CSV table of C-alpha atoms in Angstrom, one decimal:
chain,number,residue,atom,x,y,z
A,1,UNK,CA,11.7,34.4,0.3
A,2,UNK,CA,12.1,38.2,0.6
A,3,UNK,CA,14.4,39.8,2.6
A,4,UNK,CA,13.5,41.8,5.4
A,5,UNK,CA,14.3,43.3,8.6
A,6,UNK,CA,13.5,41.0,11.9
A,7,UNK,CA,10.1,42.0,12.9
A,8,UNK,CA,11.7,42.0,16.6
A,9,UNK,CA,14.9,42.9,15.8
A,10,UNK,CA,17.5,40.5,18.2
A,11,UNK,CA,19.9,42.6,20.9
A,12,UNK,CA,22.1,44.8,19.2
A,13,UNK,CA,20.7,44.9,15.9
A,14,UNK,CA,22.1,48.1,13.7
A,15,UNK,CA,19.9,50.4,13.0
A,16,UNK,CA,17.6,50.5,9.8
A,17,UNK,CA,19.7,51.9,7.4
A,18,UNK,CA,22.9,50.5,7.1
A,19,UNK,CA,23.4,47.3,5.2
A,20,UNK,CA,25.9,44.3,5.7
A,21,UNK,CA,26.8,42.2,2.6
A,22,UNK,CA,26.5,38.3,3.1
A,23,UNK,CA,28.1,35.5,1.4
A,24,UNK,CA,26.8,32.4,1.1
A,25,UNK,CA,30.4,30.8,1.1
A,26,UNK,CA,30.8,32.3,4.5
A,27,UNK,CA,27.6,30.2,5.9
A,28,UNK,CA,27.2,28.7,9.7
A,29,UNK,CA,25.3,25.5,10.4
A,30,UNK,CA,24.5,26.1,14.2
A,31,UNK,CA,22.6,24.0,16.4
A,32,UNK,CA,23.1,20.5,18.4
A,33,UNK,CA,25.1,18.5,15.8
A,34,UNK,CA,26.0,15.8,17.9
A,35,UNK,CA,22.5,15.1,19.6
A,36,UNK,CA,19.9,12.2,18.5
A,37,UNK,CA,17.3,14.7,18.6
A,38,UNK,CA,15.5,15.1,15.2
A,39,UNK,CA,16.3,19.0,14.5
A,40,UNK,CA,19.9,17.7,14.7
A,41,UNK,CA,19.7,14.6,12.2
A,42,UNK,CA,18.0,17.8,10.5
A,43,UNK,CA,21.3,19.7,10.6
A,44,UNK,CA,23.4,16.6,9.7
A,45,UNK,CA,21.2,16.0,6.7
A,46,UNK,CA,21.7,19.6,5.7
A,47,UNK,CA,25.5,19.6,6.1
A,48,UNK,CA,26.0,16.8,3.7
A,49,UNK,CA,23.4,18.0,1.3
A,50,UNK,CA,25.4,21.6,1.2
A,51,UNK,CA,28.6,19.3,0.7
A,52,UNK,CA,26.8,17.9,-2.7
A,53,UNK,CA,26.1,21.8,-3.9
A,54,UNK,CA,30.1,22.2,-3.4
A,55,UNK,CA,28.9,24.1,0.2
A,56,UNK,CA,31.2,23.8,3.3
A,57,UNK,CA,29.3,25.5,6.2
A,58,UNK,CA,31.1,25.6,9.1
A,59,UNK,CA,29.3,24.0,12.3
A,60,UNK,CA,28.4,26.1,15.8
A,61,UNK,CA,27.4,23.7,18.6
A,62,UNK,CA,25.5,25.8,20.7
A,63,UNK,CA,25.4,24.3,24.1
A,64,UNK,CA,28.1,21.2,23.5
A,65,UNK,CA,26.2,18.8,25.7
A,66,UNK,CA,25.9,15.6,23.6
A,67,UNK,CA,28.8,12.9,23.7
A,68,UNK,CA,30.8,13.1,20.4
A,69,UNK,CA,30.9,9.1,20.4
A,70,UNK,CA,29.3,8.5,17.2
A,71,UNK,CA,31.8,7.8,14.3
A,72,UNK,CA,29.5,8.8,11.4
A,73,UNK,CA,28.6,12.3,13.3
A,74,UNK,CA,32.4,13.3,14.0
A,75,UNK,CA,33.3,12.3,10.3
A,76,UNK,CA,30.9,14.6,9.3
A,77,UNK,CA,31.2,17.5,11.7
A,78,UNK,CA,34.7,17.7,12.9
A,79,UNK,CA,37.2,19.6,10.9
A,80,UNK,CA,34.7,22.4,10.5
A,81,UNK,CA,33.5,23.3,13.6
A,82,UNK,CA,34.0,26.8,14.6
A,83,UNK,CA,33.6,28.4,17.8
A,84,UNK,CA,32.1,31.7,17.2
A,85,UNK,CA,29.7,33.7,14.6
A,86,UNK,CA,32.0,35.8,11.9
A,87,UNK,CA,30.5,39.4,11.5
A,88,UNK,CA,28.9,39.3,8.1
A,89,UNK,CA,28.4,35.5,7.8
A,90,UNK,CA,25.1,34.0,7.2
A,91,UNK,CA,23.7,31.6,9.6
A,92,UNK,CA,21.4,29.1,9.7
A,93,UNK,CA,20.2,27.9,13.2
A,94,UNK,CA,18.3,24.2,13.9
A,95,UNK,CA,16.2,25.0,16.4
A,96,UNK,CA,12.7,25.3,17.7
A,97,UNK,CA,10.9,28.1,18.2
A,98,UNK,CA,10.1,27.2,22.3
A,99,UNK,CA,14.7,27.1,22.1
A,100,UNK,CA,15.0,30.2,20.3
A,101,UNK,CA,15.5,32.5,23.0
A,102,UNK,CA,17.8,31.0,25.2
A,103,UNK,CA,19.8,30.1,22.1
A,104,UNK,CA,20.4,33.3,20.9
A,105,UNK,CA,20.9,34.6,24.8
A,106,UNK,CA,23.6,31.9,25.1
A,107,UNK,CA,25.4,32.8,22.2
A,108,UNK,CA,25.1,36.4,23.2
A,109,UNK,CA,26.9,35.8,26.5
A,110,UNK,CA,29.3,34.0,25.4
A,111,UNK,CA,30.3,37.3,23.8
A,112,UNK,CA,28.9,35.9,20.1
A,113,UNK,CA,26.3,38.8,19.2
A,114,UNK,CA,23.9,37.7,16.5
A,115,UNK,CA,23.2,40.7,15.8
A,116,UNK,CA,26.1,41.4,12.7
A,117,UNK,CA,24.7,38.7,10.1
A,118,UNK,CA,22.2,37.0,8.3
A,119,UNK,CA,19.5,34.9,10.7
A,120,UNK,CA,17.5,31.7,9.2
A,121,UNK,CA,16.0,29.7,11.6
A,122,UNK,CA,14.3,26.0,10.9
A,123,UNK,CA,11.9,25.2,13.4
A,124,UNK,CA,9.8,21.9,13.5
A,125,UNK,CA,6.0,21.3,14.4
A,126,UNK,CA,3.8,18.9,14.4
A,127,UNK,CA,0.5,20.2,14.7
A,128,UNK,CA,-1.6,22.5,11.9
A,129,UNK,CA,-1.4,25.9,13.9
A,130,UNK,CA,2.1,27.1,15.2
A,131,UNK,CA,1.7,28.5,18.4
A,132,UNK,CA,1.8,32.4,18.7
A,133,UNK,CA,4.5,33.2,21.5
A,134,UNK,CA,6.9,30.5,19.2
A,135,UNK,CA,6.3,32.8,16.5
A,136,UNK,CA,7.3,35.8,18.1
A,137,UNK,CA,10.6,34.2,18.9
A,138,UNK,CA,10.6,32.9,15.4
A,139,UNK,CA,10.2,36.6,14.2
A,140,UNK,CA,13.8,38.1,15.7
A,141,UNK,CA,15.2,36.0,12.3
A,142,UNK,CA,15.8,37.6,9.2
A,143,UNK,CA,14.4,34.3,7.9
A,144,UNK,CA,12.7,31.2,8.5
A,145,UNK,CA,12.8,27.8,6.4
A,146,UNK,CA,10.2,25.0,6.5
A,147,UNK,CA,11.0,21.3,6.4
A,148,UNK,CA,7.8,20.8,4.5
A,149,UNK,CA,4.6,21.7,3.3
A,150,UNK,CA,2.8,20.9,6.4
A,151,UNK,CA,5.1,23.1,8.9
A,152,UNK,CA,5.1,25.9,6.2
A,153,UNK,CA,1.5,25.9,6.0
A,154,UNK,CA,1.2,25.8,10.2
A,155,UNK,CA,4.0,29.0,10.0
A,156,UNK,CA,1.7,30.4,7.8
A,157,UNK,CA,-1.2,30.7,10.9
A,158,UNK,CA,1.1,32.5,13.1
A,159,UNK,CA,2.0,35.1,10.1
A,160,UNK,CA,5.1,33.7,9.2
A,161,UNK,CA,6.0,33.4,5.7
A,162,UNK,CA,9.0,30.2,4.5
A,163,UNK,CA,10.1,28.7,1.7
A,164,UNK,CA,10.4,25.1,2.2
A,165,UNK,CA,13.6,23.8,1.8
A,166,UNK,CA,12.9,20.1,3.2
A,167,UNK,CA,15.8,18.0,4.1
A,168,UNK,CA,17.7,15.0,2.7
A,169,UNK,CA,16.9,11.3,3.4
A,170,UNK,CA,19.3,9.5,1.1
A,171,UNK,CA,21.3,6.7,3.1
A,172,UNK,CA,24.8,6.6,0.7
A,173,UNK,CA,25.4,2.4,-0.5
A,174,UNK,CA,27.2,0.7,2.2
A,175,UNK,CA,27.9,-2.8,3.2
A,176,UNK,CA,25.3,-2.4,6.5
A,177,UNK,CA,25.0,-5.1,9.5
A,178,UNK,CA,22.6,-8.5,9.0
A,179,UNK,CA,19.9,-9.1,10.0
A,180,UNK,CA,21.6,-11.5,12.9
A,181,UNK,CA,23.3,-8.6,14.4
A,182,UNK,CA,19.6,-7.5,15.2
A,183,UNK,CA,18.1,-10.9,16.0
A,184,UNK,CA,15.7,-10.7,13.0
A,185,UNK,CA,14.9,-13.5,11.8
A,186,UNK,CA,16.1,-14.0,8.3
A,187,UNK,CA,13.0,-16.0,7.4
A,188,UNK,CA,10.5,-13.2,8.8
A,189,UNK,CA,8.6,-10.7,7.0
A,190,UNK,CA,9.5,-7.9,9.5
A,191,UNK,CA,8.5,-4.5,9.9
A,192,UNK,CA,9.8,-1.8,12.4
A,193,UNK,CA,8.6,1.3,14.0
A,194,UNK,CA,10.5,4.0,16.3
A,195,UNK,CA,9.1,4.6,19.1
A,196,UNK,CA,10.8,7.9,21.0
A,197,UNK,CA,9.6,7.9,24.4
A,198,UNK,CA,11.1,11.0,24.9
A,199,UNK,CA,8.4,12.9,22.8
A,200,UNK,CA,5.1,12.5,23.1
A,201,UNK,CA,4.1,8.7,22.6
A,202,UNK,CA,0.4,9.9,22.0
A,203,UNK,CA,1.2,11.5,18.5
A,204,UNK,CA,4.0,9.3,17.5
A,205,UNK,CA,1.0,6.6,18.3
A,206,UNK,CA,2.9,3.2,18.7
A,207,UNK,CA,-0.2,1.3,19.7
A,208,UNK,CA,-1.7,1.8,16.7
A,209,UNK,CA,1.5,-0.1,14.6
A,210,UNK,CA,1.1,-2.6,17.6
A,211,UNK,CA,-2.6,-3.0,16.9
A,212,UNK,CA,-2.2,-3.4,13.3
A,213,UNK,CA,0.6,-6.0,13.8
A,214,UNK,CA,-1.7,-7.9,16.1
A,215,UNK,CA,-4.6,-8.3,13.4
A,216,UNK,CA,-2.2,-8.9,10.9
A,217,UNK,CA,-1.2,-12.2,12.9
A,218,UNK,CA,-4.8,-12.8,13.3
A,219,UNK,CA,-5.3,-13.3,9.8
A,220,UNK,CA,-1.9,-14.8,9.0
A,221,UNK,CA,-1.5,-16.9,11.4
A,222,UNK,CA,0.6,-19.3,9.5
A,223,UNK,CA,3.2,-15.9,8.2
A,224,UNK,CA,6.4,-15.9,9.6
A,225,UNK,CA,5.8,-12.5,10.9
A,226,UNK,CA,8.1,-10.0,13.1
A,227,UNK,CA,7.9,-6.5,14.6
A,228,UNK,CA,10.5,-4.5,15.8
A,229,UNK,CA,10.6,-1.5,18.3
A,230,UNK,CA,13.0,0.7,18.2
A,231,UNK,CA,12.8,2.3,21.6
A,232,UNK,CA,14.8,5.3,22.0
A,233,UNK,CA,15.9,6.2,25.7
A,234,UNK,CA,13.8,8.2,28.6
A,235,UNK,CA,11.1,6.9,29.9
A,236,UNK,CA,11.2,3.3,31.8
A,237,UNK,CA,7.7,2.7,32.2
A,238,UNK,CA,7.3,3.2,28.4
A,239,UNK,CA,9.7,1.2,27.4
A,240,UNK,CA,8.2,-1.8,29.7
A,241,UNK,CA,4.9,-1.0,28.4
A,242,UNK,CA,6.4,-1.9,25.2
A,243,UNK,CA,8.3,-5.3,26.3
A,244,UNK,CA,5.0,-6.6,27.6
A,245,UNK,CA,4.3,-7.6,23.9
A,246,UNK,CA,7.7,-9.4,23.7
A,247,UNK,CA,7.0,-13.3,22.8
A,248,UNK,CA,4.2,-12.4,20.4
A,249,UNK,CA,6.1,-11.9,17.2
A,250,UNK,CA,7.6,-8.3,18.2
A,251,UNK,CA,11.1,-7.6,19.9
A,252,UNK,CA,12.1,-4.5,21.5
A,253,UNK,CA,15.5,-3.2,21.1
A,254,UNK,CA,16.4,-0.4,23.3
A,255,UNK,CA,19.8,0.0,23.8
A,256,UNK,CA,21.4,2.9,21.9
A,257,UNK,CA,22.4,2.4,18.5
A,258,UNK,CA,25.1,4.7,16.2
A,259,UNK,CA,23.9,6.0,13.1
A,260,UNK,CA,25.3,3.2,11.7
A,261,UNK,CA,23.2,0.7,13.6
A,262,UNK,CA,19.8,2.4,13.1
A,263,UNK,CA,20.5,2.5,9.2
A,264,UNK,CA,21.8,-1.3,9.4
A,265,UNK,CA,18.3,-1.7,10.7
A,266,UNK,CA,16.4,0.0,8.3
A,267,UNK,CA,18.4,-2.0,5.9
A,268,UNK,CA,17.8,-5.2,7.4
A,269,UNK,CA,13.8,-5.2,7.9
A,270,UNK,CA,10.9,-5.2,4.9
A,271,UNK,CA,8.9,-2.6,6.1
A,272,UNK,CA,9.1,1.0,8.4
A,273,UNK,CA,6.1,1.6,9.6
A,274,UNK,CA,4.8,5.2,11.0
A,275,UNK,CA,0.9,5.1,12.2
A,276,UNK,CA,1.9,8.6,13.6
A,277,UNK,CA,-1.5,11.2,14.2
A,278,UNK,CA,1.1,13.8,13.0
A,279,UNK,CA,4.4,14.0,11.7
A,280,UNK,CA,6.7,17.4,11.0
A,281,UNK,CA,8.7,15.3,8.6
A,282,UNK,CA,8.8,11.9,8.9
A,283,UNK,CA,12.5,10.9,8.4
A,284,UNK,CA,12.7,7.1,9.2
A,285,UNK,CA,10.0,6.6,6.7
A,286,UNK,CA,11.7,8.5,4.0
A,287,UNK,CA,14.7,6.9,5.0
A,288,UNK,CA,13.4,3.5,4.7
A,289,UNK,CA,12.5,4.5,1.0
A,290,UNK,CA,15.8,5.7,0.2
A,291,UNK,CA,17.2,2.2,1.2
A,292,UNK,CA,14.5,0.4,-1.1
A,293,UNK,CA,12.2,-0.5,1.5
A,294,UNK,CA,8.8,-0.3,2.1
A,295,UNK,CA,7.2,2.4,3.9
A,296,UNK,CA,3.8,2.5,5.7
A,297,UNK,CA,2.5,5.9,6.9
A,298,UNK,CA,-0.2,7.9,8.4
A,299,UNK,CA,-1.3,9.7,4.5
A,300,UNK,CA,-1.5,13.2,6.7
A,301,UNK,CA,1.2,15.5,7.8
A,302,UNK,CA,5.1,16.2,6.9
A,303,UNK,CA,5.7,12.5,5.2
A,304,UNK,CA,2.8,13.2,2.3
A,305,UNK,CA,6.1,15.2,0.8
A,306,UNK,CA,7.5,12.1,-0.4
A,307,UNK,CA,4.7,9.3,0.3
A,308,UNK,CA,2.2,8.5,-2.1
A,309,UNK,CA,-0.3,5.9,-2.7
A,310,UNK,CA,1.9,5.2,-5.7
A,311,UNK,CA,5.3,4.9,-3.9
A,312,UNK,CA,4.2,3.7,-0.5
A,313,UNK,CA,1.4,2.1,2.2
A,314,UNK,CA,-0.5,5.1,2.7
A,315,UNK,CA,-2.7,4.3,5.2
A,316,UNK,CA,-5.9,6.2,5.5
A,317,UNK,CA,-7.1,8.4,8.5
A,318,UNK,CA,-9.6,10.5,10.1
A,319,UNK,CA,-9.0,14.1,11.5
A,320,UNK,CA,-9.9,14.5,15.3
A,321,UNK,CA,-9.4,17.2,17.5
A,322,UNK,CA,-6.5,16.6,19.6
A,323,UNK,CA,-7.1,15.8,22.8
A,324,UNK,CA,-6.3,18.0,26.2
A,325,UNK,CA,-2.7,17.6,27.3
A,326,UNK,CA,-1.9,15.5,25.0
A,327,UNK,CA,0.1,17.7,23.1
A,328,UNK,CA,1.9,21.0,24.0
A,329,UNK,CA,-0.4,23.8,22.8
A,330,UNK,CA,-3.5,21.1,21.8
A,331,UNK,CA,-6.2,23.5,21.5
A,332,UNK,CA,-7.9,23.9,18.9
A,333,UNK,CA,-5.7,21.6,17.2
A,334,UNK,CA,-6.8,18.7,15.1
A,335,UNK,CA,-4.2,15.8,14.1
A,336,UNK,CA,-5.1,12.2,11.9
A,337,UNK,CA,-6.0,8.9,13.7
A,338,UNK,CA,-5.4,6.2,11.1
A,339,UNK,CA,-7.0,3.5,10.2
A,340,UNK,CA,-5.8,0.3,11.3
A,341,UNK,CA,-8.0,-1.9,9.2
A,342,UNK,CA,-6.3,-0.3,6.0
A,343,UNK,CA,-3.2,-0.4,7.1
A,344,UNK,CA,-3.9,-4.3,7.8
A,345,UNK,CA,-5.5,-4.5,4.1
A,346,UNK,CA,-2.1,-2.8,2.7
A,347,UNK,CA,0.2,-5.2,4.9
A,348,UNK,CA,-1.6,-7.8,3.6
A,349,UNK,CA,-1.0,-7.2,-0.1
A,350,UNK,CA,2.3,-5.8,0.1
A,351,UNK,CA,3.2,-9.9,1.8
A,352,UNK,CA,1.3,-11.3,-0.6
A,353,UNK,CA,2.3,-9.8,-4.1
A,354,UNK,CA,5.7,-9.5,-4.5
A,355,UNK,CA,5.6,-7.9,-8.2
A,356,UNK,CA,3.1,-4.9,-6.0
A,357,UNK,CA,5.9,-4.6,-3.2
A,358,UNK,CA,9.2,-4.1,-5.6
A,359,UNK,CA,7.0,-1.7,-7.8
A,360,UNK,CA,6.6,0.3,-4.8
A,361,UNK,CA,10.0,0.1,-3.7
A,362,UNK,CA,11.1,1.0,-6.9
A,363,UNK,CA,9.1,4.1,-7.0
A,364,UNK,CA,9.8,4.9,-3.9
A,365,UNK,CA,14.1,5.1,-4.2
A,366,UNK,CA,13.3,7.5,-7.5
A,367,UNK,CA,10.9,9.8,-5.8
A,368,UNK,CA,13.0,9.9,-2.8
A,369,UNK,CA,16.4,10.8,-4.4
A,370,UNK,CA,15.2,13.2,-6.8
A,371,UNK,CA,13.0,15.1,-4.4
A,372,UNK,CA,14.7,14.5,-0.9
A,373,UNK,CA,18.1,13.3,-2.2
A,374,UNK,CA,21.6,15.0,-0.6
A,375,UNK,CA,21.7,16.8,-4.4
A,376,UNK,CA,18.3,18.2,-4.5
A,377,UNK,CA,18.4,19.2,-1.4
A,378,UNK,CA,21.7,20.7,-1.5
A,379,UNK,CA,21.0,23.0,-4.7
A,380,UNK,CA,17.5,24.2,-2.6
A,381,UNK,CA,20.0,25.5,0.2
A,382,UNK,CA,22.6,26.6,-2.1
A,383,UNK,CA,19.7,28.9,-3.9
A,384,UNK,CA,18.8,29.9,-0.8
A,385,UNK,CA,21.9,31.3,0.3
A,386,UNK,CA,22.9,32.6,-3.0
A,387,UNK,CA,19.7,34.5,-3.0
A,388,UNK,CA,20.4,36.1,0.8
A,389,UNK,CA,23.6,37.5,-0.5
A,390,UNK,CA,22.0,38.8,-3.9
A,391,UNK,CA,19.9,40.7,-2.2
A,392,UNK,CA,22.2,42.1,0.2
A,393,UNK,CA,24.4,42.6,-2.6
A,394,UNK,CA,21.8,44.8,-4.4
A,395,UNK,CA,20.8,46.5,-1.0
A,396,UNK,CA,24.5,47.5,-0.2
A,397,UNK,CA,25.0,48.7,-4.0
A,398,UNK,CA,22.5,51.0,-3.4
A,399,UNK,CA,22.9,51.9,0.4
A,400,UNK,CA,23.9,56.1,1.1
């Protein structure tokens, strides 16, 4: 990552010239880290990934409209939260490039000018070209950081240049809720899926994960077999379109869950499963891995960081244009539509050979910690940072 000017420099920027020295220990987290959105379990991963690289970023909450309710989310944040942007710090803001503007007007009328320290930005995408007027907004940072090798490559369309930092997956050891606190059957082979009906259902694909669970039963009829949807809050008719295949081997759970919960469930299932057309990242998958548990995925997008034939179900796919409207910015797009029958074939085995599944699994809890681990990630920020206030170091050395 080299260090540059913003191409469109934010309000108030000084003037080409004069130099400010950054410190990495003087870093802000800022973004929404109470929300369930995914930039903000994003954040959250982040801030306990710096805490491993003996980093304590302070937290900015931007617009302070999530409930702080969750136990696990004010253990983490509270205590460091801070209230404004200290002249020379370095900041690093979880958000998209479509929030970028207001965010950085919000903050500048709540008399917290950007303009006096050092800018990253992480924005998330989910489709192979990032769109140009994002990329514009993207461009009044000093930097930008990818969450993997498919949104660095999409930045790369727009003319935008990141290193990719990724983000941390590891779930610490815990004593996590049974399977009874879930109704899963402790005799079932389940799997599990999130569907977020407040994105777009269309790319997250849930029919497909319903499809494949329907052929599986087909051919195993006699398998005591169980799906679970995960259906996050927002849109009632999606949710009921889900129930209607209640009674056929897959329960819906819909009510909200703490982080707690949704790792208890993780925990408590055989298999996450993510028949996505396109993923930016791909947490719960990587998530299930960490726990040592299967994880069947789409082998296209944001998850191939961490999945592999040799650590998980990587389900084959064909690329297809994406289809009008069904994604923001879906032209000339293309995204993967999976295929069902070898995701069937790869259920299949994994239920049938035991020695296959714990290999996997296995695999999978070593890849995941020593790539997407709190401590891997953790030293990729901290050299990050460290390499921000180098260079302003060297550039302030040598300033008139």
């Amino acid at each position: 990552m080299r260090y540059r000017r913003p191409a469109r420099p934010i309000e108030g920027t000084p003037a080409f010239g004069t130099y400010a020295m950054f410190s990495a220990d003087e870093t802000i987290f800022a973004g929404h880290p109470f929300s369930t959105i995914g930039t903000a379990a994003h954040m959250r991963s982040h801030l306990r990934a710096a805490g491993r690289a003996l980093l304590q970023p302070q937290v900015l909450d931007i617009y302070k409209y999530a409930e702080r309710s969750d136990p696990d989310c004010r253990e983490l944040v509270l205590g460091r939260e801070t209230q404004g942007l200290p002249r020379g710090s370095i900041r690093v803001f979880y958000i998209n490039g479509d929030e970028a503007s207001g965010a950085l007007k919000r903050l500048n009328d709540l008399g917290e000018p950007v303009s006096d320290g050092f800018n990253i930005v992480v924005p998330f995408w989910e489709l192979p070209h990032y769109p140009r007027e994002w990329a514009e907004q993207l461009n009044r940072f000093d930097a930008v950081w990818a969450s993997s090798e498919f949104i660095r490559e999409s930045l790369r369309t727009a003319g935008i240049e990141a290193p990719v930092v990724g983000g941390s997956v590891e779930i610490a050891a815990k004593p996590f809720l049974s399977r009874r606190r879930f109704q899963i059957r402790e005799s079932a082979f389940a799997f599990l899926t999130f569907f977020d009906t407040t994105s777009f259902a269309t790319r997250k694909n849930p029919q497909a994960v319903l499809d494949m669970f329907a052929q599986l039963k087909k051919r195993k009829p006699l398998d005591d077999l169980q799906l679970i949807l995960k259906v996050k809050s927002g849109d009632a008719n999606a949710a009921e379109l889900a129930r209607r295949f209640e009674g056929e081997g897959v329960m819906v759970i819909s009510e909200p869950l703490t982080n707690f919960e949704t790792e208890s469930l993780v925990a408590a299932v055989d298999c996450f499963v993510s028949l996505h057309r396109s993923e930016g990242f791909c947490r719960g998958a990587g998530e299930a891995m960490s726990l040592g548990r299967l994880a069947m995925g789409t082998g296209w997008s944001g998850n191939v960081d961490f999945m592999s034939s040799g650590n998980s179900l990587l389900v084959n796919y064909a690329l297809v244009p994406v289809g009008e409207d069904q994604y923001p910015h879906w032209r000339g797009q293309h995204w993967a539509e999976p295929d069902i029958d070898h995701a069937v074939h790869l259920a299949i085995r994994a239920i049938d050979d035991a020695s296959w599944r714990e290999s996997l699994t296995q695999q999978a809890r070593m890849d995941i910690i020593s790539s997407h681990g709190d401590t891997a990630i953790g030293l990729k920020i901290l050299r990050e940072l460290e390499a921000v206030a180098s260079r302003s170091s060297a550039r302030g050395a040598c300033s008139p």
